[in-house]
Amino acid sequence: MPSCKEMTRLLSDSLETPLPWPKRSVMHLHLLICGTCRRYRRHLLFMHKVLAGHNHLMFLSDTAKQRIKDSLAKKTED
Amino acid sequence: MTSLTSDPSKWLDDYGDALYRYAMLRVRSEPLAEDMVQETLLAAWQSFTQFGGQSSVKTWLIGIMKHKIIDHFRKYSHETDSLDDFEDNDALLAHSFDADGHWKINLINWGTPDKAMNDEQFWQMFYHCLARLPQNMADLFILRTVEDLSSEECCKVLAIATTNQLCVALSRTRLKLRQCLEVQWFEQG
Ligand SMILES: [Zn+2]
């Protein structure tokens, strides 16, 4: 059984890539009995969700795009 | 394989928003982020002959932007101030876990992200915590979370040798960012 410290790595890795089943099963076992690690996992997901949700609010305005295009056209024409 | 064109205005259409988001999350200023997008595209156009196509155009552009951001922070070094309550990872680990590797701190219930997402003050805090990460950590978190760059592409852009090192770094970054958010935001609220 992994320690909570080791769990932080496993939980982080599980967001990156599907874990091989032995790791996955010990991770889930630990989560079953450890409320703090369950909460840590929720916090990781929270950080991802909040940033991903913020994502679509950040984009170049059409005027900014046009301004950049004009300026690039000027600088690359010769 | 898509045909490679050195048309900066096409790059702007395709990857402008991605570059802009990355810059905004790091420098937190709309005019500055716009300038950086422009400078990145211009630099890319000038060095297009050096682009060998080993990575995607997006990754290549993000790599160029990364250097622009580093240059920016070098010039205005007061903004890079990443002094921290926890100087290094070991200090944070010692704060968080006992000798057996069990949590010795309580984690607060953060609730659902929806509320925080619409709270301007939360965002200020989030940016603040991002800015307090070491630069490479902030880049790593942004590129993986926001831009959804693959592990391989992330390694390339950030000059990380192996996927294993990438996973170690990401795990540390998440631990550190979580700690900052908890202390700065959730413990206050
Ligand atoms: Zn645990």
Coordinates of C-alpha atoms and ligand atoms in Angstrom, one line a residue:
Chain A
M1 CA 0.0 0.0 0.0
P2 CA 1.5 3.4 -1.0
S3 CA 1.9 6.1 1.7
C4 CA 0.0 9.3 1.4
K5 CA 3.2 11.0 0.2
E6 CA 3.5 8.4 -2.5
M7 CA -0.1 8.9 -3.3
T8 CA 0.5 12.5 -4.3
R9 CA 2.7 11.2 -7.1
L10 CA 0.3 8.5 -8.1
L11 CA -2.7 10.8 -8.2
S12 CA -0.8 13.4 -10.2
D13 CA 0.4 10.7 -12.6
S14 CA -3.1 9.4 -13.0
L15 CA -4.0 12.8 -14.5
E16 CA -1.3 12.4 -17.1
T17 CA -1.7 8.9 -18.3
P18 CA -3.7 5.8 -17.5
L19 CA -1.8 3.9 -14.8
P20 CA -1.0 0.2 -15.1
W21 CA -3.6 -1.8 -13.2
P22 CA -1.4 -2.8 -10.2
K23 CA -0.7 0.9 -9.5
R24 CA -4.3 1.8 -10.2
S25 CA -5.7 -0.8 -7.8
V26 CA -3.4 0.2 -4.9
M27 CA -4.3 3.8 -5.5
H28 CA -8.0 3.1 -5.4
L29 CA -7.5 0.9 -2.3
H30 CA -5.7 3.8 -0.5
L31 CA -8.4 6.2 -1.6
L32 CA -11.1 4.0 -0.1
I33 CA -9.6 4.2 3.4
C34 CA -8.0 7.7 3.3
G35 CA -10.2 10.7 3.4
T36 CA -7.3 13.2 3.2
C37 CA -6.0 11.7 -0.1
R38 CA -9.5 11.7 -1.5
R39 CA -9.6 15.4 -0.7
Y40 CA -6.2 15.9 -2.2
R41 CA -7.4 14.3 -5.4
R42 CA -10.4 16.6 -5.4
H43 CA -8.1 19.5 -5.1
L44 CA -6.1 18.4 -8.1
L45 CA -9.2 18.1 -10.2
F46 CA -10.4 21.4 -8.9
M47 CA -7.2 23.2 -10.1
H48 CA -7.6 21.6 -13.5
K49 CA -11.3 22.3 -13.9
V50 CA -11.0 25.9 -12.8
L51 CA -8.2 26.6 -15.2
A52 CA -9.8 24.8 -18.1
G53 CA -13.0 26.7 -17.4
H54 CA -11.2 29.9 -17.5
N55 CA -9.6 29.0 -20.8
H56 CA -12.3 30.0 -23.1
L57 CA -12.5 33.5 -21.5
M58 CA -9.0 34.2 -22.7
F59 CA -8.7 34.9 -26.4
L60 CA -7.4 37.6 -28.7
S61 CA -10.1 40.1 -29.6
D62 CA -10.8 40.6 -33.3
T63 CA -9.3 44.1 -33.1
A64 CA -6.2 42.8 -31.4
K65 CA -5.9 40.1 -34.1
Q66 CA -6.2 42.7 -36.8
R67 CA -3.7 45.0 -35.2
I68 CA -1.2 42.2 -35.0
K69 CA -1.9 41.1 -38.6
D70 CA -1.4 44.7 -39.9
S71 CA 1.8 45.1 -37.9
L72 CA 3.2 41.7 -39.1
A73 CA 2.3 42.5 -42.7
K74 CA 4.3 45.7 -42.4
K75 CA 7.3 44.0 -40.9
T76 CA 7.4 41.1 -43.2
E77 CA 6.7 42.7 -46.5
D78 CA 10.3 43.4 -47.6
Chain B
M1 CA 1.4 15.9 -42.8
T2 CA 0.1 19.4 -43.2
S3 CA 2.1 21.5 -45.6
L4 CA 4.4 24.0 -43.9
T5 CA 3.8 27.6 -44.7
S6 CA 5.7 30.5 -43.3
D7 CA 2.6 32.7 -43.1
P8 CA 2.5 34.5 -39.7
S9 CA -1.0 35.6 -40.2
K10 CA -2.1 32.0 -40.7
W11 CA -0.2 31.1 -37.5
L12 CA -2.1 33.9 -35.7
D13 CA -5.4 32.4 -36.8
D14 CA -4.5 28.9 -35.8
Y15 CA -2.4 29.4 -32.7
G16 CA -2.9 33.0 -31.7
D17 CA -5.3 32.3 -28.9
A18 CA -3.1 29.5 -27.5
L19 CA -0.1 31.8 -27.4
Y20 CA -2.1 34.6 -25.9
R21 CA -3.5 32.4 -23.1
Y22 CA 0.0 31.2 -22.2
A23 CA 1.3 34.7 -22.2
M24 CA -1.6 36.0 -20.2
L25 CA -1.3 33.4 -17.5
R26 CA 2.4 34.3 -17.1
V27 CA 2.5 38.1 -17.5
R28 CA -1.1 39.0 -16.7
S29 CA -1.4 42.0 -18.9
E30 CA -3.5 42.1 -22.0
P31 CA -1.4 44.7 -24.0
L32 CA 1.8 42.9 -23.0
A33 CA 0.4 39.5 -23.9
E34 CA -0.7 40.8 -27.3
D35 CA 2.8 42.3 -27.9
M36 CA 4.3 39.0 -27.0
V37 CA 2.1 37.1 -29.5
Q38 CA 3.2 39.6 -32.2
E39 CA 6.9 39.3 -31.3
T40 CA 6.7 35.5 -31.2
L41 CA 5.2 35.3 -34.6
L42 CA 7.7 37.7 -36.0
A43 CA 10.6 35.8 -34.5
A44 CA 9.1 32.6 -35.8
W45 CA 8.8 34.0 -39.3
Q46 CA 12.4 35.2 -39.2
S47 CA 13.7 31.8 -38.0
F48 CA 11.4 29.6 -40.0
T49 CA 14.2 28.0 -42.0
Q50 CA 15.5 26.6 -38.7
F51 CA 12.2 24.9 -38.0
G52 CA 12.8 21.3 -39.0
G53 CA 9.3 20.0 -38.4
Q54 CA 10.4 17.7 -35.5
S55 CA 7.7 19.1 -33.4
S56 CA 4.3 20.6 -34.3
V57 CA 4.1 24.2 -35.4
K58 CA 2.2 24.9 -32.2
T59 CA 4.9 23.5 -30.0
W60 CA 7.6 25.3 -31.9
L61 CA 5.7 28.6 -31.5
I62 CA 5.2 28.0 -27.8
G63 CA 8.9 27.3 -27.4
I64 CA 9.7 30.7 -29.0
M65 CA 7.1 32.3 -26.7
K66 CA 8.7 30.6 -23.7
H67 CA 12.0 32.4 -24.4
K68 CA 10.2 35.7 -24.9
I69 CA 8.7 35.3 -21.4
I70 CA 12.0 34.4 -19.9
D71 CA 13.5 37.5 -21.5
H72 CA 10.7 39.6 -20.1
F73 CA 11.2 38.4 -16.6
R74 CA 15.0 38.8 -16.9
K75 CA 14.4 42.5 -17.8
Y76 CA 11.9 43.1 -15.1
S77 CA 13.3 40.8 -12.5
H78 CA 11.2 42.2 -9.6
E79 CA 8.3 40.4 -11.2
T80 CA 9.9 37.0 -11.0
D81 CA 10.1 37.2 -7.3
S82 CA 9.2 33.6 -6.5
L83 CA 10.2 33.7 -2.9
D84 CA 8.2 31.2 -1.1
D85 CA 7.3 30.0 2.4
F86 CA 8.8 26.7 1.2
E87 CA 12.1 27.3 -0.3
D88 CA 12.2 23.9 -1.9
N89 CA 10.2 20.8 -2.3
D90 CA 11.7 19.0 0.7
A91 CA 10.5 21.8 3.0
L92 CA 7.0 21.5 1.7
L93 CA 7.1 17.7 2.0
A94 CA 8.3 18.0 5.6
H95 CA 5.5 20.4 6.3
S96 CA 2.9 18.1 4.8
F97 CA 3.9 14.5 5.8
D98 CA 5.2 12.8 8.9
A99 CA 8.1 10.3 8.9
D100 CA 5.8 7.5 7.7
G101 CA 4.5 9.5 4.8
H102 CA 1.1 10.2 6.3
W103 CA -0.5 13.6 6.0
K104 CA 0.1 15.6 9.0
I105 CA -1.9 18.6 7.8
N106 CA -5.6 18.9 7.3
L107 CA -6.9 19.7 3.9
I108 CA -9.8 22.1 3.7
N109 CA -12.9 21.3 1.7
W110 CA -12.7 23.6 -1.3
G111 CA -16.2 23.0 -2.5
T112 CA -17.0 23.0 -6.2
P113 CA -14.9 25.0 -8.8
D114 CA -18.0 26.8 -10.2
K115 CA -18.2 29.4 -7.5
A116 CA -14.4 30.2 -7.5
M117 CA -14.4 30.3 -11.3
N118 CA -16.6 33.4 -11.4
D119 CA -14.9 35.1 -8.6
E120 CA -12.5 37.8 -9.7
Q121 CA -10.7 37.8 -6.3
F122 CA -10.1 34.1 -6.6
W123 CA -8.4 34.6 -10.0
Q124 CA -6.2 37.3 -8.6
M125 CA -5.1 34.7 -6.0
F126 CA -4.7 32.0 -8.6
Y127 CA -2.4 34.2 -10.7
H128 CA -0.5 35.2 -7.6
C129 CA 0.1 31.5 -6.7
L130 CA 1.1 30.7 -10.3
A131 CA 3.5 33.6 -10.3
R132 CA 5.1 32.3 -7.1
L133 CA 6.0 29.0 -8.7
P134 CA 9.4 28.7 -10.2
Q135 CA 9.2 29.6 -13.9
N136 CA 9.6 26.2 -15.2
M137 CA 6.9 24.8 -12.9
A138 CA 4.5 27.5 -14.0
D139 CA 5.2 26.8 -17.6
L140 CA 4.7 23.1 -17.0
F141 CA 1.4 23.4 -15.3
I142 CA 0.0 25.9 -17.9
L143 CA 1.2 23.9 -20.9
R144 CA -0.2 20.6 -19.6
T145 CA -3.4 22.0 -18.2
V146 CA -4.4 24.8 -20.4
E147 CA -2.8 24.0 -23.7
D148 CA -3.0 20.3 -23.3
L149 CA 0.4 19.7 -24.8
S150 CA 1.3 16.1 -24.8
S151 CA 4.0 14.9 -22.3
E152 CA 6.4 14.5 -25.2
E153 CA 5.9 18.0 -26.5
C154 CA 6.1 19.4 -23.0
C155 CA 9.5 17.7 -22.5
K156 CA 10.7 19.2 -25.7
V157 CA 9.6 22.8 -25.0
L158 CA 10.8 22.7 -21.4
A159 CA 14.0 20.7 -22.0
I160 CA 13.0 18.0 -19.7
A161 CA 14.8 14.8 -20.5
T162 CA 12.3 12.0 -19.7
T163 CA 8.6 11.6 -19.2
N164 CA 9.4 10.3 -15.7
Q165 CA 11.1 13.6 -14.8
L166 CA 8.1 15.4 -16.2
C167 CA 5.8 13.4 -13.9
V168 CA 7.9 14.1 -10.9
A169 CA 8.0 17.8 -11.7
L170 CA 4.2 18.0 -12.3
S171 CA 3.5 16.2 -9.1
R172 CA 5.7 18.7 -7.2
T173 CA 4.1 21.6 -9.0
R174 CA 0.6 20.5 -8.1
L175 CA 1.6 20.0 -4.5
K176 CA 3.0 23.5 -4.3
L177 CA 0.2 25.2 -6.2
R178 CA -2.4 23.5 -4.0
Q179 CA -0.6 24.6 -0.9
C180 CA -0.5 28.2 -2.0
L181 CA -4.2 28.2 -2.9
E182 CA -5.2 26.6 0.3
V183 CA -3.3 29.0 2.5
Q184 CA -3.9 32.2 0.5
W185 CA -7.5 31.6 -0.5
F186 CA -9.4 28.9 1.3
E187 CA -8.0 29.4 4.8
Q188 CA -8.9 33.1 4.5
G189 CA -12.4 32.5 3.3
Ligands
ZN1 ZN -3.6 8.9 2.2

